[in-house]
Tab-separated table of C-alpha atoms in Angstrom:
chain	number	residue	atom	x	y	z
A	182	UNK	CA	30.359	14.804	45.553
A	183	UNK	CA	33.886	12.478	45.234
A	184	UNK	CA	35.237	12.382	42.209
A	185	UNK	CA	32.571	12.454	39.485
A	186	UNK	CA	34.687	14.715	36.930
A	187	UNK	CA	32.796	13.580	33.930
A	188	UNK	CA	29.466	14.485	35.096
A	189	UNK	CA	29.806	17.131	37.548
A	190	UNK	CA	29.779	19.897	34.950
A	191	UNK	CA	26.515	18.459	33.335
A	192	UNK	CA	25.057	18.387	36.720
A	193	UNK	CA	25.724	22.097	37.468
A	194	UNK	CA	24.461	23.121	34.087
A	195	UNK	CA	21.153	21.352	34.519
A	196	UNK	CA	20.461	22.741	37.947
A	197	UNK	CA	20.950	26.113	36.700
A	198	UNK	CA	18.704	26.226	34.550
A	199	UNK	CA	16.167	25.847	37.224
A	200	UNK	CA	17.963	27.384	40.607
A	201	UNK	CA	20.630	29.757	40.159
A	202	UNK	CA	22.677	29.322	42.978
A	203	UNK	CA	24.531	26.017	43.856
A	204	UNK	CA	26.675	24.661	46.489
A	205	UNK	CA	29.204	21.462	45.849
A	206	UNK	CA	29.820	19.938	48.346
A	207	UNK	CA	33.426	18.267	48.029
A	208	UNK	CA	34.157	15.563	49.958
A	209	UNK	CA	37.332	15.205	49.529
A	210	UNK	CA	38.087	14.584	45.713
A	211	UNK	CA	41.134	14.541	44.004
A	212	UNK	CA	43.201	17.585	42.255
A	213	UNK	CA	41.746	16.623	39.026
A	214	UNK	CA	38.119	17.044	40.396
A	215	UNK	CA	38.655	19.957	42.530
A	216	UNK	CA	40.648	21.814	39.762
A	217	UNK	CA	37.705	21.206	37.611
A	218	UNK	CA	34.867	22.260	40.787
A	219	UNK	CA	37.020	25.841	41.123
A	220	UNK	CA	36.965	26.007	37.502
A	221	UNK	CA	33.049	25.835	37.614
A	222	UNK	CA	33.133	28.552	40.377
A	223	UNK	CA	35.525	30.789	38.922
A	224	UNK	CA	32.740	31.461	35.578
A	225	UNK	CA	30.177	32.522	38.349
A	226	UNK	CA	31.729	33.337	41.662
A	227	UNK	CA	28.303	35.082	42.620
A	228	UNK	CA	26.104	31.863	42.247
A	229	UNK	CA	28.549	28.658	42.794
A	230	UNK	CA	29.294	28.399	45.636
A	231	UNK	CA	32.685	25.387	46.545
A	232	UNK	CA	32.525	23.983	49.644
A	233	UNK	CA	35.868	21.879	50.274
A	234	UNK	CA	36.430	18.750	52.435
A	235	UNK	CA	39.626	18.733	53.000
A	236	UNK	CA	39.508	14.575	52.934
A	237	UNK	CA	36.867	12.355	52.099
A	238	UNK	CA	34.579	11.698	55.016
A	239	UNK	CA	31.297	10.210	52.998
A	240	UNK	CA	28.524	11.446	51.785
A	241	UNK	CA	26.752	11.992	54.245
A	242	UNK	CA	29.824	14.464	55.758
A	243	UNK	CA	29.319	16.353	52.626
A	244	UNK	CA	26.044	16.412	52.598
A	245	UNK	CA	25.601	18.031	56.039
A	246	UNK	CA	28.690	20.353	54.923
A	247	UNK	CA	26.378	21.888	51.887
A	248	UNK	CA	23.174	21.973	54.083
A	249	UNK	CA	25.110	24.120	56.598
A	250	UNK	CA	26.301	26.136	54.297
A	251	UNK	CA	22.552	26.835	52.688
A	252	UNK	CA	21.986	27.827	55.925
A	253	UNK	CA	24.762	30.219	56.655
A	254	UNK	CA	23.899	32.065	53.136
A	255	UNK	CA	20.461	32.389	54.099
A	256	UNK	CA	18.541	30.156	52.227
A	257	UNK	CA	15.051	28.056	53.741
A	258	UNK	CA	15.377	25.632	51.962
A	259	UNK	CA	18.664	22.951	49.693
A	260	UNK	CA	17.581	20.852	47.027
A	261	UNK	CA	19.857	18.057	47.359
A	262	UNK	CA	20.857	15.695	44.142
A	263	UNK	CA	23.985	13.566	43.540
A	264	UNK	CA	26.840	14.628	41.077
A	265	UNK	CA	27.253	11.301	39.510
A	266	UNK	CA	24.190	12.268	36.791
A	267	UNK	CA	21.455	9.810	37.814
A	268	UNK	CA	19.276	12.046	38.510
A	269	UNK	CA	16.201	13.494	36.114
A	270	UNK	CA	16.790	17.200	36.882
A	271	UNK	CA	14.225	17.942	34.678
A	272	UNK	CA	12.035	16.628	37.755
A	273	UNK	CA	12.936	19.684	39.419
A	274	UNK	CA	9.788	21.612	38.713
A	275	UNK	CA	7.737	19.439	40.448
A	276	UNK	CA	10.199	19.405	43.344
A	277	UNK	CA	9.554	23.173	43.612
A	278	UNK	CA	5.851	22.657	43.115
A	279	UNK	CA	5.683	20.555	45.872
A	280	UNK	CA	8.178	22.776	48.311
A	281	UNK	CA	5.881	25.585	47.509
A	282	UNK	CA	2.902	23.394	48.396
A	283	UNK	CA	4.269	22.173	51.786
A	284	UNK	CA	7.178	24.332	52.503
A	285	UNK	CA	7.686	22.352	56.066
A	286	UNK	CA	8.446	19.214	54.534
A	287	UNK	CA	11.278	16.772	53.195
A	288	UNK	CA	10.361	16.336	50.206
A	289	UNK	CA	11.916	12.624	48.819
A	290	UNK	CA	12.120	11.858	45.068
A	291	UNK	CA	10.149	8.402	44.414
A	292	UNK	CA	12.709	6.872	42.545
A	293	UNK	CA	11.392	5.191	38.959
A	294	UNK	CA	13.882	2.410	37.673
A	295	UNK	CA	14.657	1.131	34.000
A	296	UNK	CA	16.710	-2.444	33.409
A	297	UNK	CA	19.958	-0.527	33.961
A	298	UNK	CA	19.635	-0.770	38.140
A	299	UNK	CA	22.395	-3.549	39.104
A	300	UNK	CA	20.634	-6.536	41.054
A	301	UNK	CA	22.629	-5.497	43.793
A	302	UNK	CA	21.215	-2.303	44.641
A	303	UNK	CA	17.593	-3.844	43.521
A	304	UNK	CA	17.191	-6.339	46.651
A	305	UNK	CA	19.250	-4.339	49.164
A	306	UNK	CA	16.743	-1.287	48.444
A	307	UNK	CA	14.033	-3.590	49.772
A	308	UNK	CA	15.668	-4.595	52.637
A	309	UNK	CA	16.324	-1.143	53.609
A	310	UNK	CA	12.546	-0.984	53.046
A	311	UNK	CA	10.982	-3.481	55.394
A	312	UNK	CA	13.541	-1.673	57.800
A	313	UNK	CA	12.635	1.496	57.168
A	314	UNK	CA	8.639	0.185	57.815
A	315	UNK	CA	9.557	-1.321	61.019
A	316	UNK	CA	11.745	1.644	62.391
A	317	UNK	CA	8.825	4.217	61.268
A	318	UNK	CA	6.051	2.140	62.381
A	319	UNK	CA	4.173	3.240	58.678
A	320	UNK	CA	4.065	1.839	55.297
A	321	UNK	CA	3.794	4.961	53.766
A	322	UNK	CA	7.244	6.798	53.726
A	323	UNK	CA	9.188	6.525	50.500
A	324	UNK	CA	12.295	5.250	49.213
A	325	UNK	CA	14.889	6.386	52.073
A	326	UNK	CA	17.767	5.463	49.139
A	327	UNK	CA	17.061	8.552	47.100
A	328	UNK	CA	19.512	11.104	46.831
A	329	UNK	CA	17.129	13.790	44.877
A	330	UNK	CA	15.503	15.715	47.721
A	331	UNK	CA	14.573	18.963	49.429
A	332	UNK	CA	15.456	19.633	52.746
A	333	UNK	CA	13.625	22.371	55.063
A	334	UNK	CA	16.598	23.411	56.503
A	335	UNK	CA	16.439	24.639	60.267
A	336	UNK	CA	14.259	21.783	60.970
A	337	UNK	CA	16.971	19.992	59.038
A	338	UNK	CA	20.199	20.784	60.760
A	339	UNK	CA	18.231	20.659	64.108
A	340	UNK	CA	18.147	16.853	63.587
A	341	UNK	CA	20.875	14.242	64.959
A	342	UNK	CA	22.773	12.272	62.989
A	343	UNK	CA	25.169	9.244	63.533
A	344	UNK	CA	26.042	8.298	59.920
A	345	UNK	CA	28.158	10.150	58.035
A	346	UNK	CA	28.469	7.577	54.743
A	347	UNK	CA	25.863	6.743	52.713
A	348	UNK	CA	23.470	5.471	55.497
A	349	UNK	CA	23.049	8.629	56.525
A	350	UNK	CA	20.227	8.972	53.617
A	351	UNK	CA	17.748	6.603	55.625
A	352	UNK	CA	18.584	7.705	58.623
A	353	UNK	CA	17.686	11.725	58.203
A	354	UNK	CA	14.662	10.772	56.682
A	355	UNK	CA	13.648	8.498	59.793
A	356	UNK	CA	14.827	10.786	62.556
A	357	UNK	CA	12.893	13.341	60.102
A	358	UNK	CA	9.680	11.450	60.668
A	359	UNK	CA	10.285	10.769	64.067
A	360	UNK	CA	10.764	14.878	65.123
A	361	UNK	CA	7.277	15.193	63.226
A	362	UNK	CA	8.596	16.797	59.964
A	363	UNK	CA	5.809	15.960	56.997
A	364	UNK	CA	7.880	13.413	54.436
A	365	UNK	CA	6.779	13.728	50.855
A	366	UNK	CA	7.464	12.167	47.946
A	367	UNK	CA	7.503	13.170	43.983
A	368	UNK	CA	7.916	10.013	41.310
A	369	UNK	CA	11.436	10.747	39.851
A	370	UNK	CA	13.264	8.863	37.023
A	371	UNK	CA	16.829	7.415	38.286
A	372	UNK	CA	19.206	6.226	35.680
A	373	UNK	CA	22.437	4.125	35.794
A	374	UNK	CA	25.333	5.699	33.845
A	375	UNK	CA	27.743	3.639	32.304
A	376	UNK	CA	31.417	3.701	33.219
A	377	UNK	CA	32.192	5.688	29.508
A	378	UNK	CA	29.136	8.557	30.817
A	379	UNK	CA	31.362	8.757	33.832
A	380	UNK	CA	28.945	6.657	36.303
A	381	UNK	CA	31.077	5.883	39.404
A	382	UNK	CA	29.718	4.242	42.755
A	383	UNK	CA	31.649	4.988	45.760
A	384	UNK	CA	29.658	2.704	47.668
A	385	UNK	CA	32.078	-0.276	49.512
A	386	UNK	CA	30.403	-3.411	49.941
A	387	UNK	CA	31.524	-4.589	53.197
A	388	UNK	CA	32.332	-1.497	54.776
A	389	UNK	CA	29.011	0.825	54.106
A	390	UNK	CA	26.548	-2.872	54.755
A	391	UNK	CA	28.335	-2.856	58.138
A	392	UNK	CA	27.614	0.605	58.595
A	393	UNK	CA	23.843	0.251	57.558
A	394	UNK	CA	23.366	-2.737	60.255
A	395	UNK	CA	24.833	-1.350	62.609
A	396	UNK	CA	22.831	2.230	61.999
A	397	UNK	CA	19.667	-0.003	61.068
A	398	UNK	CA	20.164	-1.321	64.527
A	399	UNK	CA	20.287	1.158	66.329
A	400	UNK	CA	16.949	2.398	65.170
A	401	UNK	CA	14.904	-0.231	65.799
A	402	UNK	CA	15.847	-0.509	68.772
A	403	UNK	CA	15.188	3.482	69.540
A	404	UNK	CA	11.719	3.366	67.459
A	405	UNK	CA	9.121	2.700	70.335
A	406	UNK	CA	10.185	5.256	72.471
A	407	UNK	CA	10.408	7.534	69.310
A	408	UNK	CA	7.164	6.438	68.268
A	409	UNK	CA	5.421	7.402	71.797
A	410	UNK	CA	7.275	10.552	71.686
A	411	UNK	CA	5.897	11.212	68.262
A	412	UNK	CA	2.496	10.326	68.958
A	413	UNK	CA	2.329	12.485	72.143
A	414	UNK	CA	3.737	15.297	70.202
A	415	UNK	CA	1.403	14.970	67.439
A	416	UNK	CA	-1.461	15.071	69.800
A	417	UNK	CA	-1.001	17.933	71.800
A	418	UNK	CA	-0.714	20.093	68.514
């Protein structure tokens, strides 16, 4: 998370009341924000667990930061949602479910949108779409944008990664599907908070689109040999 004091407290709340113990991941905020994250700590110290960046690196920084951590205090497997309140966490169940069900795989939240996604993030989720398609070599993988998810996580941190921003989303659930790891995917509501609910995007137009052709790049042009390695790999099993 980076700066989402209005919502972060919400967020905590509603994944407790289906998983006890959480991790924030802070990349970086300000002293407002992480006053308020050691607050949330300090009223269960057993169960909330801080991680601190000590500056903002990008999500996907923090994101690895949390996983790690999961790992370190022993857990299989990190549900993964964003602090900014988008999220249904009421989905969460079915999450589970579907962990419990296929305990091996990333499991990606099927994002569901109302009139309240900007235009914007509309037609650049379908670009990242027909590149997502043409780096996996399938149709059928989700929405890579998502950021409601479960992560198995020593296949998880076994993985690769060049992106640490927000393309690093797509990109673990490619190199995901290219190491073999089942992807699956559970229809989730997203919602757009208004500025006054505390809905912030940290995402930077120019900078993060550069990012996400150059890492978009660099895929395709890695996907046949990752697609022969796959296929030998899934044949020999």
């Amino acid at each position: 998370m980076y700066n989402n004091p209005k919502t972060i407290g919400k967020v905590v709340a509603g994944l407790q009341q289906y998983i006890k113990d959480v991790i924030i991941a802070d990349d970086g905020s300000n002293a407002e924000t992480r006053i308020l994250i050691d607050q949330l700590a300090a009223h269960d110290p057993e169960h909330i667990h801080v991680q601190h960046l000590p500056v903002n690196r990008g999500k996907g920084a923090a994101v690895k930061a949390g996983l790690q951590r999961a790992l370190e205090l022993g857990f299989s497997h990190a549900l993964q949602v964003d602090a900014d309140g988008q999220h249904n966490l009421g989905d969460i169940p079915q999450f589970l479910e579907c962990m419990r069900t296929a305990p091996d795989a990333l499991i990606m939240g099927a994002p569901q949108f109302g009139e309240d996604i900007p235009a914007i993030r509309k037609y650049g989720r379908k670009l990242t779409t027909l590149m997502i398609a043409l780096e996996a070599g399938t149709l059928k993988l989700p929405d890579a944008m998502c950021g409601f998810r479960i992560y198995p996580l020593v296949a998880t941190c076994s993985l690769h990664t060049l992106c640490a921003r927000m393309c690093f989303d797509p990109e673990i659930m490619i190199r995901a599907h290219w190491a073999g790891i089942p992807v699956q995917a559970v229809p989730t509501r997203v919602r757009y908070l208004s500025a006054e609910e505390g809905g912030v995007s940290h995402f930077r137009g120019v900078h993060d689109n550069v990012l996400n052709v150059g890492l978009h790049t660099t895929l395709v042009l890695q996907a046949p040999l990752r697609w022969l390695l796959r296929y030998i790999k899934v044949h020999k099993a």
